[in-house]
Coordinates of C-alpha atoms in Angstrom, one line a residue:
M18 CA 142.5 130.9 -17.9
V19 CA 143.3 127.3 -19.4
S20 CA 141.2 126.0 -21.3
R21 CA 139.9 122.3 -21.5
T22 CA 139.2 119.7 -24.0
R23 CA 136.8 117.5 -22.8
F24 CA 136.4 114.2 -24.6
H25 CA 133.2 113.1 -27.0
D26 CA 133.6 108.9 -28.1
D27 CA 136.8 109.5 -30.0
W28 CA 140.0 110.2 -28.2
L29 CA 143.1 112.7 -29.0
T30 CA 146.4 111.5 -29.9
T31 CA 148.1 114.9 -29.1
M32 CA 148.4 116.8 -25.7
S33 CA 146.5 119.6 -25.7
D34 CA 147.0 122.6 -23.1
A35 CA 144.4 120.7 -21.1
Q36 CA 143.1 117.1 -21.5
E37 CA 140.1 115.2 -19.2
V38 CA 140.5 111.6 -18.8
D39 CA 138.4 109.0 -15.9
V40 CA 142.0 107.9 -14.9
L41 CA 145.9 109.6 -15.0
I42 CA 148.4 107.0 -13.8
V43 CA 151.0 108.7 -13.2
G44 CA 154.8 106.3 -13.0
A45 CA 155.2 103.2 -16.8
G46 CA 156.8 100.6 -14.3
P47 CA 155.5 97.4 -14.9
A48 CA 152.1 98.7 -12.4
G49 CA 151.5 101.9 -14.3
L50 CA 151.5 99.7 -17.2
A51 CA 150.0 96.8 -16.5
T52 CA 147.1 99.2 -14.8
A53 CA 146.6 101.2 -18.1
H54 CA 146.3 97.5 -20.6
Y55 CA 143.2 96.9 -17.6
L56 CA 141.8 99.9 -18.2
G57 CA 142.3 100.0 -22.0
M58 CA 140.5 95.9 -22.0
Y59 CA 137.5 97.6 -20.0
G60 CA 136.7 100.7 -21.5
V61 CA 138.2 103.3 -19.4
R62 CA 140.1 106.7 -20.8
A63 CA 143.2 106.3 -19.1
L64 CA 146.2 109.2 -19.8
V65 CA 149.9 107.2 -18.5
V66 CA 152.6 110.1 -18.2
E67 CA 156.0 109.5 -16.8
R68 CA 159.2 111.6 -16.7
N69 CA 161.7 109.1 -18.3
M70 CA 161.9 108.6 -22.4
G71 CA 161.0 105.6 -22.3
T72 CA 160.7 101.8 -20.8
V73 CA 164.0 101.4 -18.6
A74 CA 166.8 99.5 -20.6
E75 CA 168.3 98.6 -17.6
P76 CA 167.9 95.1 -15.5
R77 CA 165.8 95.7 -12.6
A78 CA 163.9 92.2 -10.9
V79 CA 164.9 89.8 -12.7
S80 CA 161.8 87.3 -11.0
I81 CA 157.9 86.8 -12.5
D82 CA 155.3 84.2 -10.6
D83 CA 152.5 82.8 -11.6
E84 CA 149.3 85.1 -10.5
T85 CA 151.5 87.5 -12.3
L86 CA 151.6 85.6 -15.2
R87 CA 147.6 85.1 -14.7
S88 CA 147.5 88.7 -15.2
M89 CA 149.4 88.8 -18.6
Q90 CA 147.1 86.0 -19.8
T91 CA 144.4 88.0 -19.0
L92 CA 145.9 91.0 -20.3
G93 CA 146.6 88.6 -24.2
L94 CA 150.4 88.7 -23.2
D95 CA 151.7 85.4 -21.6
G96 CA 152.4 84.2 -25.0
P97 CA 154.9 86.7 -25.7
I98 CA 156.4 87.0 -22.7
N99 CA 156.6 83.5 -21.4
E100 CA 158.7 83.3 -24.3
E101 CA 161.2 85.5 -23.0
T102 CA 161.4 83.8 -19.4
L103 CA 162.9 80.8 -17.7
P104 CA 160.3 78.7 -16.8
G105 CA 160.1 77.3 -13.5
Y106 CA 163.2 78.0 -12.1
G107 CA 164.2 76.5 -8.5
A108 CA 166.3 76.7 -5.7
R109 CA 169.7 75.8 -3.7
Y110 CA 171.3 76.8 -0.4
Y111 CA 175.1 75.4 -0.4
S112 CA 177.0 75.4 2.7
P113 CA 180.3 78.2 3.0
G114 CA 182.2 74.3 1.2
Q115 CA 179.6 75.4 -1.5
K116 CA 177.9 72.0 -0.3
E117 CA 174.6 71.9 -1.3
F118 CA 172.4 71.4 1.6
A119 CA 168.9 71.8 0.4
R120 CA 167.2 72.6 -2.6
I121 CA 163.7 74.0 -3.4
Q122 CA 161.9 72.3 -6.5
P123 CA 157.9 73.9 -6.8
T124 CA 156.4 71.8 -9.6
T125 CA 152.1 73.3 -8.7
R126 CA 150.5 74.5 -10.9
E127 CA 147.4 75.7 -9.2
F128 CA 147.2 79.0 -10.8
G129 CA 148.3 77.3 -14.7
H130 CA 151.7 78.9 -15.2
P131 CA 155.0 78.0 -13.7
R132 CA 155.2 79.1 -9.7
R133 CA 158.4 81.6 -9.9
S134 CA 160.1 81.9 -14.2
G135 CA 163.6 83.9 -14.6
F136 CA 162.8 87.0 -16.6
R137 CA 164.6 91.2 -17.7
Q138 CA 162.2 93.2 -17.4
P139 CA 163.3 95.7 -20.0
E140 CA 161.0 93.0 -22.2
F141 CA 158.5 92.4 -19.9
E142 CA 157.8 96.4 -19.6
A143 CA 158.6 97.0 -24.1
E144 CA 156.1 94.6 -24.5
L145 CA 153.9 95.7 -22.7
R146 CA 154.1 99.1 -23.8
A147 CA 153.5 97.1 -27.4
G148 CA 150.6 96.1 -26.4
L149 CA 149.3 99.7 -25.4
S150 CA 148.6 100.8 -28.7
K151 CA 145.9 98.4 -29.6
Y152 CA 143.6 100.1 -27.5
P153 CA 142.2 103.5 -28.6
T154 CA 141.6 104.7 -25.5
V155 CA 144.8 104.8 -23.9
E156 CA 147.8 107.2 -24.1
V157 CA 151.4 107.0 -22.6
R158 CA 153.2 110.4 -22.9
F159 CA 156.9 109.5 -22.0
G160 CA 159.2 112.3 -20.6
H161 CA 156.7 114.6 -19.0
S162 CA 157.2 114.7 -15.2
F163 CA 154.0 115.4 -12.7
E164 CA 154.4 117.9 -10.9
G165 CA 151.2 119.1 -8.6
L166 CA 147.7 117.9 -7.5
E167 CA 144.3 120.2 -6.9
Q168 CA 141.1 117.1 -6.0
D169 CA 137.9 117.9 -4.9
D170 CA 135.1 115.5 -4.6
A171 CA 134.2 114.7 -8.3
G172 CA 137.2 114.8 -9.8
V173 CA 141.7 115.7 -9.4
T174 CA 143.4 118.1 -11.2
A175 CA 147.1 117.4 -11.9
D176 CA 149.9 119.8 -13.4
I177 CA 152.2 117.8 -15.8
L178 CA 155.2 118.7 -17.6
D179 CA 156.1 118.9 -20.9
P180 CA 159.6 117.4 -22.7
E181 CA 160.0 121.7 -23.7
G182 CA 159.1 122.4 -20.1
R183 CA 154.9 123.8 -21.3
R184 CA 152.7 122.9 -18.4
V185 CA 149.9 120.8 -19.2
E186 CA 146.6 120.6 -16.6
V187 CA 144.9 117.2 -17.0
R188 CA 141.5 116.4 -14.9
A189 CA 140.7 112.9 -14.4
G190 CA 138.1 111.3 -12.0
F191 CA 141.1 109.2 -10.6
L192 CA 145.0 109.3 -10.2
A193 CA 146.6 106.1 -9.8
A194 CA 150.1 107.0 -8.3
C195 CA 152.3 104.3 -9.4
D196 CA 155.4 106.0 -9.0
G197 CA 157.9 104.4 -7.3
G198 CA 159.1 103.7 -3.6
R199 CA 160.3 107.5 -4.1
S200 CA 156.7 109.2 -5.6
T201 CA 156.7 112.1 -5.7
V202 CA 152.3 111.7 -5.6
R203 CA 152.6 109.9 -2.0
K204 CA 155.5 113.0 -0.8
L205 CA 152.8 115.9 -1.9
L206 CA 150.4 113.9 0.2
G207 CA 151.9 113.2 3.0
V208 CA 151.6 110.0 3.1
E209 CA 153.9 107.9 4.9
L210 CA 155.9 104.8 5.4
A211 CA 156.3 102.5 7.7
G212 CA 159.1 99.9 8.5
S213 CA 162.6 100.3 8.5
S214 CA 165.5 100.2 5.9
F215 CA 168.2 97.3 5.8
N216 CA 171.6 97.8 7.6
E217 CA 172.6 96.0 4.5
R218 CA 174.6 97.3 1.4
W219 CA 174.5 94.5 -1.7
L220 CA 176.6 94.9 -4.8
V221 CA 174.6 93.7 -8.0
I222 CA 175.9 92.4 -10.7
D223 CA 174.7 91.5 -13.9
C224 CA 175.9 89.8 -16.4
V225 CA 174.9 88.4 -19.9
N226 CA 176.4 85.4 -21.8
D227 CA 177.3 83.7 -19.2
S228 CA 178.1 79.9 -19.9
D229 CA 175.9 78.7 -16.3
E230 CA 172.9 76.9 -17.1
T231 CA 171.8 76.1 -13.2
P232 CA 168.4 76.1 -13.7
A233 CA 168.0 77.6 -10.0
S234 CA 168.5 80.2 -8.1
I235 CA 171.5 79.7 -5.5
A236 CA 172.2 81.1 -2.1
Y237 CA 176.0 80.7 -0.7
C238 CA 174.7 80.4 2.7
D239 CA 178.6 81.9 4.1
H240 CA 178.4 84.2 7.8
R241 CA 181.9 85.9 5.8
R242 CA 180.2 86.8 2.3
P243 CA 176.8 85.4 1.6
A244 CA 176.5 85.8 -2.2
I245 CA 173.6 84.8 -4.0
T246 CA 172.9 83.9 -7.6
I247 CA 170.5 83.8 -9.8
P248 CA 169.2 82.9 -13.4
G249 CA 168.0 84.4 -16.1
P250 CA 167.0 83.9 -19.7
G251 CA 169.3 84.3 -22.6
R252 CA 172.2 82.9 -20.9
T253 CA 171.9 86.3 -18.1
R254 CA 172.6 85.3 -14.6
R255 CA 172.1 88.3 -11.4
W256 CA 174.8 88.0 -8.3
E257 CA 174.7 89.9 -5.4
F258 CA 177.4 89.7 -2.4
L259 CA 176.2 91.8 0.9
L260 CA 179.1 94.3 1.3
K261 CA 181.3 94.7 4.9
R262 CA 180.2 97.7 6.8
D263 CA 183.9 99.2 6.5
E264 CA 184.4 98.5 2.7
D265 CA 183.5 101.4 0.2
E266 CA 181.5 101.3 -2.5
A267 CA 183.5 102.6 -5.4
D268 CA 186.2 100.0 -3.9
L269 CA 183.4 97.1 -4.4
L270 CA 182.3 98.2 -7.7
A271 CA 186.1 98.4 -9.6
V272 CA 186.5 95.0 -11.8
G273 CA 189.3 94.4 -10.1
T274 CA 187.5 93.9 -7.0
I275 CA 184.3 92.4 -9.6
R276 CA 186.7 89.5 -10.3
E277 CA 188.0 89.1 -7.4
L278 CA 184.1 88.2 -6.2
L279 CA 183.0 86.3 -8.7
T280 CA 186.4 84.1 -9.6
P281 CA 185.5 81.7 -6.2
Y282 CA 182.1 81.1 -7.9
I283 CA 183.3 81.2 -11.1
G284 CA 186.9 80.2 -12.3
S285 CA 187.7 81.6 -15.5
R286 CA 184.6 81.4 -16.7
D287 CA 184.2 84.4 -18.9
V288 CA 181.0 87.1 -18.4
E289 CA 180.4 90.3 -19.6
I290 CA 179.2 92.7 -16.9
I291 CA 176.4 94.9 -18.8
R292 CA 175.5 96.3 -15.2
K293 CA 176.8 97.0 -11.1
L294 CA 175.3 98.7 -8.8
V295 CA 175.4 98.9 -4.5
Y296 CA 172.4 99.5 -2.9
T297 CA 169.9 98.8 0.3
F298 CA 166.7 96.7 0.8
H299 CA 164.0 98.3 2.3
A300 CA 160.7 96.7 4.3
R301 CA 158.2 99.6 4.2
I302 CA 154.8 100.3 3.2
A303 CA 152.5 102.6 3.2
D304 CA 150.0 104.3 5.9
R305 CA 147.3 105.1 3.7
W306 CA 146.6 103.9 0.2
R307 CA 144.3 106.0 -0.6
V308 CA 143.8 109.9 -0.7
G309 CA 140.4 110.8 -2.0
R310 CA 140.6 110.0 -5.7
V311 CA 144.4 108.9 -5.5
F312 CA 145.1 105.3 -5.0
L313 CA 148.7 104.2 -4.6
L314 CA 149.9 101.0 -6.5
G315 CA 153.5 99.6 -7.1
D316 CA 156.7 100.1 -5.2
A317 CA 154.8 103.5 -4.4
A318 CA 152.7 101.4 -1.8
H319 CA 154.9 99.0 -0.8
L320 CA 158.7 98.3 -1.2
T321 CA 159.9 94.8 -0.5
P322 CA 162.9 93.1 0.0
P323 CA 164.2 91.1 -2.9
Y324 CA 165.1 87.7 -1.5
A325 CA 161.5 85.9 -2.6
G326 CA 161.3 88.3 -5.5
Q327 CA 157.9 90.3 -5.3
G328 CA 158.3 93.5 -6.3
L329 CA 156.6 93.8 -8.6
N330 CA 154.8 90.9 -8.6
S331 CA 153.3 92.4 -5.4
G332 CA 152.5 95.3 -7.7
Q333 CA 151.2 93.4 -10.8
R334 CA 148.4 92.1 -8.1
D335 CA 147.3 96.2 -7.3
A336 CA 147.2 97.0 -10.6
A337 CA 144.9 93.4 -11.3
N338 CA 142.9 95.1 -7.9
F339 CA 142.5 98.1 -8.6
A340 CA 141.5 98.6 -12.2
W341 CA 138.4 96.1 -12.1
K342 CA 137.1 99.0 -9.5
V343 CA 138.0 102.1 -10.7
A344 CA 136.8 100.5 -14.2
A345 CA 133.2 99.1 -13.5
V346 CA 133.0 103.3 -11.3
V347 CA 133.3 105.0 -14.1
K348 CA 131.5 103.1 -16.3
G349 CA 128.5 103.5 -13.5
Q350 CA 128.3 99.3 -12.2
S351 CA 129.2 100.7 -8.4
G352 CA 129.7 103.3 -6.3
V353 CA 133.0 105.0 -5.3
S354 CA 132.5 103.3 -2.0
L355 CA 134.1 99.7 -3.8
L356 CA 137.3 101.5 -4.1
D357 CA 137.7 101.9 -0.3
S358 CA 138.2 97.4 -0.2
Y359 CA 141.6 98.2 -2.6
E360 CA 143.4 98.8 0.5
A361 CA 141.4 96.3 2.6
E362 CA 141.8 93.3 0.3
R363 CA 145.6 94.6 -0.5
R364 CA 147.7 95.5 2.0
D365 CA 147.8 92.5 4.6
H366 CA 149.3 90.2 2.0
A367 CA 151.5 93.5 0.7
W368 CA 152.6 92.7 4.0
S369 CA 152.5 90.0 4.4
L370 CA 155.0 88.6 1.0
I371 CA 157.1 91.7 3.1
R372 CA 157.6 90.0 5.6
M373 CA 158.5 86.4 4.3
A374 CA 161.2 87.9 1.9
I375 CA 162.8 88.8 5.8
Q376 CA 162.3 85.4 7.0
I377 CA 164.4 84.6 3.1
G378 CA 167.4 86.5 4.4
W379 CA 167.3 85.4 7.3
V380 CA 168.6 82.5 5.7
M381 CA 170.0 83.4 3.2
V382 CA 172.3 85.5 5.1
P383 CA 173.9 84.0 8.4
R384 CA 175.2 86.5 10.8
N385 CA 177.6 84.3 12.1
W386 CA 179.3 80.9 12.6
F387 CA 176.8 79.7 14.9
H388 CA 173.9 80.4 12.6
T389 CA 175.3 79.2 9.4
Y390 CA 175.8 75.7 10.6
A391 CA 172.6 75.3 12.6
Q392 CA 170.3 76.2 10.0
I393 CA 172.7 73.8 7.6
A394 CA 171.8 71.0 10.5
F395 CA 167.8 72.5 10.5
F396 CA 167.8 72.2 6.5
R397 CA 169.3 68.6 6.6
L398 CA 167.0 66.8 9.4
A399 CA 163.3 69.3 7.4
G400 CA 164.4 67.0 4.0
I401 CA 163.7 63.4 6.0
I402 CA 160.6 64.4 7.7
P403 CA 158.4 64.6 4.4
P404 CA 155.7 67.0 5.4
V405 CA 158.1 69.9 6.3
R406 CA 160.2 68.9 3.2
D407 CA 157.5 69.1 1.0
Y408 CA 156.8 72.7 3.3
F409 CA 159.5 74.0 1.4
V410 CA 159.8 71.8 -1.5
G411 CA 156.4 73.2 -2.7
M412 CA 157.0 76.7 -1.6
K413 CA 154.2 76.0 0.2
F414 CA 155.3 79.8 2.6
K415 CA 154.8 81.7 0.0
P416 CA 151.6 83.6 1.0
V417 CA 148.1 83.0 -0.4
P418 CA 146.1 86.0 -0.6
R419 CA 143.6 85.1 1.1
F420 CA 140.8 88.5 2.0
Q421 CA 138.7 88.8 5.0
N422 CA 137.0 91.9 4.1
G423 CA 136.4 93.6 0.8
F424 CA 134.2 92.4 -2.1
L425 CA 133.2 89.2 -1.0
C426 CA 130.4 87.6 0.4
A427 CA 131.9 85.1 2.8
D428 CA 130.3 81.3 3.0
D429 CA 130.5 78.1 5.6
L430 CA 133.1 76.3 5.0
K431 CA 136.4 76.1 6.7
A432 CA 139.0 78.7 5.7
R433 CA 141.5 75.8 4.8
D434 CA 139.0 74.8 2.5
T435 CA 136.8 77.6 1.4
L436 CA 137.7 79.6 -2.1
V437 CA 135.7 82.5 -1.4
G438 CA 138.4 85.7 -0.7
R439 CA 140.6 83.7 -2.4
M440 CA 142.2 83.1 -6.0
L441 CA 140.8 80.5 -8.5
P442 CA 143.1 77.4 -9.8
Q443 CA 143.2 77.4 -13.6
P444 CA 143.0 74.2 -14.6
D445 CA 143.2 73.0 -17.8
V446 CA 140.0 71.9 -19.2
I447 CA 138.8 70.3 -22.4
D448 CA 135.1 72.3 -24.1
G449 CA 132.4 70.8 -26.3
E450 CA 134.7 71.4 -29.4
G451 CA 137.5 68.8 -27.2
E452 CA 140.7 71.8 -27.4
T453 CA 142.0 72.3 -24.3
R454 CA 142.1 75.1 -22.3
K455 CA 143.1 77.4 -19.1
L456 CA 140.1 78.1 -17.3
D457 CA 140.3 81.6 -17.5
D458 CA 139.9 81.7 -21.3
V459 CA 136.8 80.6 -21.0
L460 CA 135.5 82.7 -18.6
G461 CA 136.4 85.6 -19.9
T462 CA 137.5 89.2 -19.0
G463 CA 135.5 90.0 -16.5
F464 CA 133.0 88.6 -14.3
A465 CA 132.1 85.1 -14.1
L466 CA 128.9 83.0 -12.5
L467 CA 130.8 79.4 -13.0
A468 CA 128.6 76.5 -11.5
I469 CA 130.7 73.5 -10.3
S470 CA 127.6 70.7 -11.9
P471 CA 126.6 69.8 -15.0
A472 CA 123.1 69.6 -13.1
D473 CA 122.9 73.5 -12.0
A474 CA 123.2 74.5 -16.1
A475 CA 119.2 74.7 -15.8
D476 CA 120.5 77.1 -12.7
L477 CA 123.2 79.0 -13.6
A478 CA 121.6 79.8 -16.7
A479 CA 117.8 81.5 -15.8
L480 CA 119.5 83.6 -12.8
D481 CA 117.3 86.8 -13.2
H482 CA 118.4 89.4 -10.3
P483 CA 119.6 92.6 -11.9
L484 CA 123.4 92.2 -10.6
W485 CA 123.9 89.6 -12.8
A486 CA 123.3 91.7 -15.7
R487 CA 124.7 94.9 -14.8
L488 CA 128.4 92.8 -14.2
D489 CA 127.4 91.4 -17.8
A490 CA 128.8 87.5 -15.7
E491 CA 130.2 85.1 -18.5
R492 CA 128.2 82.0 -17.7
V493 CA 130.5 78.2 -17.8
V494 CA 129.1 75.0 -15.9
L495 CA 132.1 73.5 -14.7
T496 CA 132.0 69.2 -15.0
K497 CA 134.1 66.2 -14.5
G498 CA 131.2 64.5 -17.3
G499 CA 128.5 65.4 -19.1
S500 CA 127.2 68.1 -21.0
S501 CA 124.8 71.5 -21.1
G502 CA 123.0 72.9 -24.0
D503 CA 122.1 75.3 -22.1
V504 CA 125.4 77.5 -21.4
S505 CA 129.5 76.5 -21.6
T506 CA 130.3 74.0 -20.3
V507 CA 134.1 72.5 -19.5
R508 CA 135.6 69.5 -18.3
I509 CA 137.5 69.1 -15.7
E510 CA 140.1 66.0 -15.5
D511 CA 141.9 64.1 -12.7
G512 CA 144.1 66.3 -11.5
P513 CA 145.9 68.2 -8.9
L514 CA 143.6 70.6 -8.6
L515 CA 140.0 68.9 -8.8
H516 CA 139.9 68.4 -5.2
R517 CA 140.0 72.2 -4.3
F518 CA 135.9 72.1 -6.8
D519 CA 134.5 69.3 -5.0
K520 CA 133.3 70.8 -1.9
Y521 CA 131.1 73.3 -4.6
A522 CA 129.1 70.6 -6.2
G523 CA 125.8 72.2 -6.4
R524 CA 126.7 75.6 -5.7
I525 CA 128.0 78.5 -8.0
L526 CA 130.8 80.6 -7.4
L527 CA 131.1 84.0 -8.8
V528 CA 134.1 84.8 -9.5
R529 CA 136.0 88.8 -9.9
P530 CA 137.3 89.9 -12.8
D531 CA 141.4 90.0 -11.1
R532 CA 139.9 85.7 -10.3
Y533 CA 139.2 85.6 -7.2
V534 CA 136.1 84.4 -5.9
A535 CA 133.5 87.1 -4.5
A536 CA 131.1 84.3 -3.1
A537 CA 129.6 80.4 -3.6
F538 CA 126.0 80.6 -3.0
T539 CA 123.1 77.4 -3.9
V540 CA 120.4 78.6 -6.6
A541 CA 118.4 79.3 -3.1
D542 CA 120.5 82.0 -2.0
A543 CA 121.3 83.3 -5.4
D544 CA 119.1 86.3 -4.5
D545 CA 120.1 86.8 -1.0
I546 CA 123.6 87.1 -2.4
A547 CA 122.9 89.4 -5.2
D548 CA 121.8 91.6 -2.6
R549 CA 124.4 91.5 -0.2
L550 CA 126.7 92.4 -3.4
S551 CA 124.3 95.3 -5.1
G552 CA 125.4 96.2 -1.3
L553 CA 129.2 96.5 -1.4
M554 CA 128.8 98.5 -4.3
A555 CA 126.2 100.9 -4.1

């Protein structure tokens, strides 16, 4: 019989023949490592197991967005990660004659970071992995493969195989399956992927020491051979070429063939190729994201075509959403039913990004001569119509998450104006010491009560419903001027984000740890809203 080790205040640093944790995370990719970070930050006991011997060494994802960088800010990793990015790169679209016919250059920083930046996944994962060392409640085990599980009403028992081939039993309250598109956990649970795989094959080439410093991705919209190039930090660049149906993969991977494909675009310029492969795109989503106490995150839950660069970023949203909820359950702040809101909140947005990627692919990959020149004509016409031009240039076509159901209480504002169910904008603010800071750094890493008027400071400080203490909510006043001695006050100056808060003057926002607004209420409504939210956490 396998003995079971029960944890107390200390943390085991070596694998025994059995182990007990609050959350078992299967997979040490971006979603798994980020989930471990959040759980460590919340003081939850977590074990990460990964079949590989380390984090990835080869380039995979190459685009990181503002929401993910905001998550890294919450985890205290935005500094080192930002140092290794190409911030705020745009997109350009070229005709078959290599003439630019459309350009996208977003400048908005609604969430406090560039809309999208180039990055290198190996460095990103390495920073996540190294940062886990500061959490005494988190353990990571590489070279350990997940073999199977059983679950009951109280938790999950998983079989893990260590590098020496010994079986280890892990007992966990919950299991987060972050084991990728071919998820073993998902298959064992019998969860199906809905959607389709593209019939297109793409040759992907990653280069280093590239002297091209164009700060934009370029889509060569040529029906004869669509091609895409994406810039990265440190003179790195990715190339992608569509394969024709009758072409052999081995032939396309030959050095001579790759050089022939690159020459029309780079001429005689030397580049160093560090990775080349052929792969097929997927647009699929799991039909269930939860089975009992097991949850799917990242590629285990959804597979996104790379045209929009949202695969890794969607997994980061999953981690931020799931982690605070499971932590609330583990710490006794909430009942298990709160976890029902994970899929309810994340599924629709994940699928909307998959659809967006498909639509962008329709532009990048024209099917014939008519398709090529029809879209060129469309974008040239759009360029002379300001609202349409701004829609594309500012990347406003990217679906912004808005939860209709989940852990929230809707307010009475119109859908286009409400902040409830949406990610809170993050302006720069000036604190009481006169220092400029990002708003999240003032709100802290947990729940926050944010008043949008200095006149409400005293009422904010006096809120006494038991829920606010249970959530340990930070209390902050956001104002255009003035101050208060009762709670922390920060000032927002005139700028593009100021109007997003104007409609909430006289109200208090409850901001969740994942930076989404759960409720907006007046002092008179505070107890009623708190009762309703308490019911959602029952």
